[in-house]
Amino acid sequence: MSIQRSSDKHGAQRDDEMKKEVEGLVRSGRPTRTEEWHDPEPVEDENSPEQRELIERCRAEEAGRSRGEPGRSGQ
């Protein structure tokens, strides 16, 4: 009977290589590269107040009215 590893997708050697690649990131809790262009773009929070306000304004414009005005139906 052979021992089952949690990742059978790669071999044991590749698993160890991948573990070494991310060791610095795991220990530091932040990106370890010094070149800024290597780091991914930050993800924008879609639930921020600014985003919600922008969405509301866009929806109001699509409905044919500006924010705060009563809706115009049938025009």
PDB file of C-alpha atoms in Angstrom:
ATOM      1  CA  MET A   1       0.000   0.000   0.000  1.00  0.00           C
ATOM      2  CA  SER A   2       1.390   3.406  -0.945  1.00  0.00           C
ATOM      3  CA  ILE A   3       1.031   6.583   1.078  1.00  0.00           C
ATOM      4  CA  GLN A   4      -1.520   9.028  -0.337  1.00  0.00           C
ATOM      5  CA  ARG A   5      -0.401  12.628  -0.565  1.00  0.00           C
ATOM      6  CA  SER A   6      -2.907  15.455  -0.373  1.00  0.00           C
ATOM      7  CA  SER A   7      -1.890  16.540  -3.876  1.00  0.00           C
ATOM      8  CA  ASP A   8      -1.584  13.821  -6.484  1.00  0.00           C
ATOM      9  CA  LYS A   9      -1.622  16.337  -9.318  1.00  0.00           C
ATOM     10  CA  HIS A  10       2.119  16.974  -9.045  1.00  0.00           C
ATOM     11  CA  GLY A  11       4.835  14.680  -7.844  1.00  0.00           C
ATOM     12  CA  ALA A  12       6.423  14.900  -4.408  1.00  0.00           C
ATOM     13  CA  GLN A  13       9.426  16.764  -5.824  1.00  0.00           C
ATOM     14  CA  ARG A  14       7.247  19.397  -7.530  1.00  0.00           C
ATOM     15  CA  ASP A  15       5.174  19.803  -4.357  1.00  0.00           C
ATOM     16  CA  ASP A  16       8.362  20.569  -2.416  1.00  0.00           C
ATOM     17  CA  GLU A  17       9.500  23.069  -5.081  1.00  0.00           C
ATOM     18  CA  MET A  18       6.147  24.845  -4.961  1.00  0.00           C
ATOM     19  CA  LYS A  19       6.288  24.928  -1.162  1.00  0.00           C
ATOM     20  CA  LYS A  20       9.694  26.659  -1.284  1.00  0.00           C
ATOM     21  CA  GLU A  21       8.400  29.191  -3.837  1.00  0.00           C
ATOM     22  CA  VAL A  22       5.694  30.486  -1.505  1.00  0.00           C
ATOM     23  CA  GLU A  23       7.526  30.093   1.801  1.00  0.00           C
ATOM     24  CA  GLY A  24       8.554  33.786   1.981  1.00  0.00           C
ATOM     25  CA  LEU A  25       5.040  34.972   1.215  1.00  0.00           C
ATOM     26  CA  VAL A  26       3.524  32.689   3.833  1.00  0.00           C
ATOM     27  CA  ARG A  27       5.995  33.784   6.518  1.00  0.00           C
ATOM     28  CA  SER A  28       5.823  37.519   5.839  1.00  0.00           C
ATOM     29  CA  GLY A  29       2.119  37.796   5.033  1.00  0.00           C
ATOM     30  CA  ARG A  30       2.834  40.232   2.180  1.00  0.00           C
ATOM     31  CA  PRO A  31       4.415  40.108  -1.297  1.00  0.00           C
ATOM     32  CA  THR A  32       8.169  39.586  -1.148  1.00  0.00           C
ATOM     33  CA  ARG A  33       9.166  40.956  -4.549  1.00  0.00           C
ATOM     34  CA  THR A  34      10.932  44.281  -4.749  1.00  0.00           C
ATOM     35  CA  GLU A  35       9.791  45.100  -8.276  1.00  0.00           C
ATOM     36  CA  GLU A  36       6.392  46.766  -8.089  1.00  0.00           C
ATOM     37  CA  TRP A  37       5.397  45.632 -11.578  1.00  0.00           C
ATOM     38  CA  HIS A  38       5.432  41.988 -10.413  1.00  0.00           C
ATOM     39  CA  ASP A  39       2.672  42.567  -7.871  1.00  0.00           C
ATOM     40  CA  PRO A  40      -0.940  42.126  -8.992  1.00  0.00           C
ATOM     41  CA  GLU A  41      -3.304  45.090  -9.123  1.00  0.00           C
ATOM     42  CA  PRO A  42      -5.349  45.504  -5.935  1.00  0.00           C
ATOM     43  CA  VAL A  43      -8.932  44.351  -6.252  1.00  0.00           C
ATOM     44  CA  GLU A  44     -11.453  47.152  -5.899  1.00  0.00           C
ATOM     45  CA  ASP A  45     -14.077  46.600  -3.234  1.00  0.00           C
ATOM     46  CA  GLU A  46     -17.455  46.543  -4.974  1.00  0.00           C
ATOM     47  CA  ASN A  47     -19.227  47.120  -1.672  1.00  0.00           C
ATOM     48  CA  SER A  48     -17.492  50.396  -0.818  1.00  0.00           C
ATOM     49  CA  PRO A  49     -19.733  53.442  -0.298  1.00  0.00           C
ATOM     50  CA  GLU A  50     -18.179  55.115  -3.347  1.00  0.00           C
ATOM     51  CA  GLN A  51     -18.964  52.126  -5.561  1.00  0.00           C
ATOM     52  CA  ARG A  52     -22.555  51.894  -4.285  1.00  0.00           C
ATOM     53  CA  GLU A  53     -23.080  55.616  -4.946  1.00  0.00           C
ATOM     54  CA  LEU A  54     -21.683  55.282  -8.467  1.00  0.00           C
ATOM     55  CA  ILE A  55     -23.974  52.328  -9.159  1.00  0.00           C
ATOM     56  CA  GLU A  56     -26.986  54.273  -7.871  1.00  0.00           C
ATOM     57  CA  ARG A  57     -26.147  57.267 -10.088  1.00  0.00           C
ATOM     58  CA  CYS A  58     -25.731  55.067 -13.157  1.00  0.00           C
ATOM     59  CA  ARG A  59     -29.029  53.324 -12.507  1.00  0.00           C
ATOM     60  CA  ALA A  60     -30.773  56.680 -12.036  1.00  0.00           C
ATOM     61  CA  GLU A  61     -29.340  57.975 -15.322  1.00  0.00           C
ATOM     62  CA  GLU A  62     -30.452  54.822 -17.117  1.00  0.00           C
ATOM     63  CA  ALA A  63     -33.939  55.308 -15.732  1.00  0.00           C
ATOM     64  CA  GLY A  64     -33.998  58.824 -17.222  1.00  0.00           C
ATOM     65  CA  ARG A  65     -33.742  60.762 -14.011  1.00  0.00           C
ATOM     66  CA  SER A  66     -31.045  62.173 -11.763  1.00  0.00           C
ATOM     67  CA  ARG A  67     -30.516  61.139  -8.162  1.00  0.00           C
ATOM     68  CA  GLY A  68     -33.158  62.537  -5.811  1.00  0.00           C
ATOM     69  CA  GLU A  69     -35.744  63.361  -8.479  1.00  0.00           C
ATOM     70  CA  PRO A  70     -38.964  61.367  -8.772  1.00  0.00           C
ATOM     71  CA  GLY A  71     -39.015  58.788 -11.538  1.00  0.00           C
ATOM     72  CA  ARG A  72     -40.507  59.610 -14.918  1.00  0.00           C
ATOM     73  CA  SER A  73     -42.611  56.783 -16.200  1.00  0.00           C
ATOM     74  CA  GLY A  74     -43.787  56.534 -19.787  1.00  0.00           C
ATOM     75  CA  GLN A  75     -41.475  59.180 -21.240  1.00  0.00           C
TER      76      GLN A  75
END
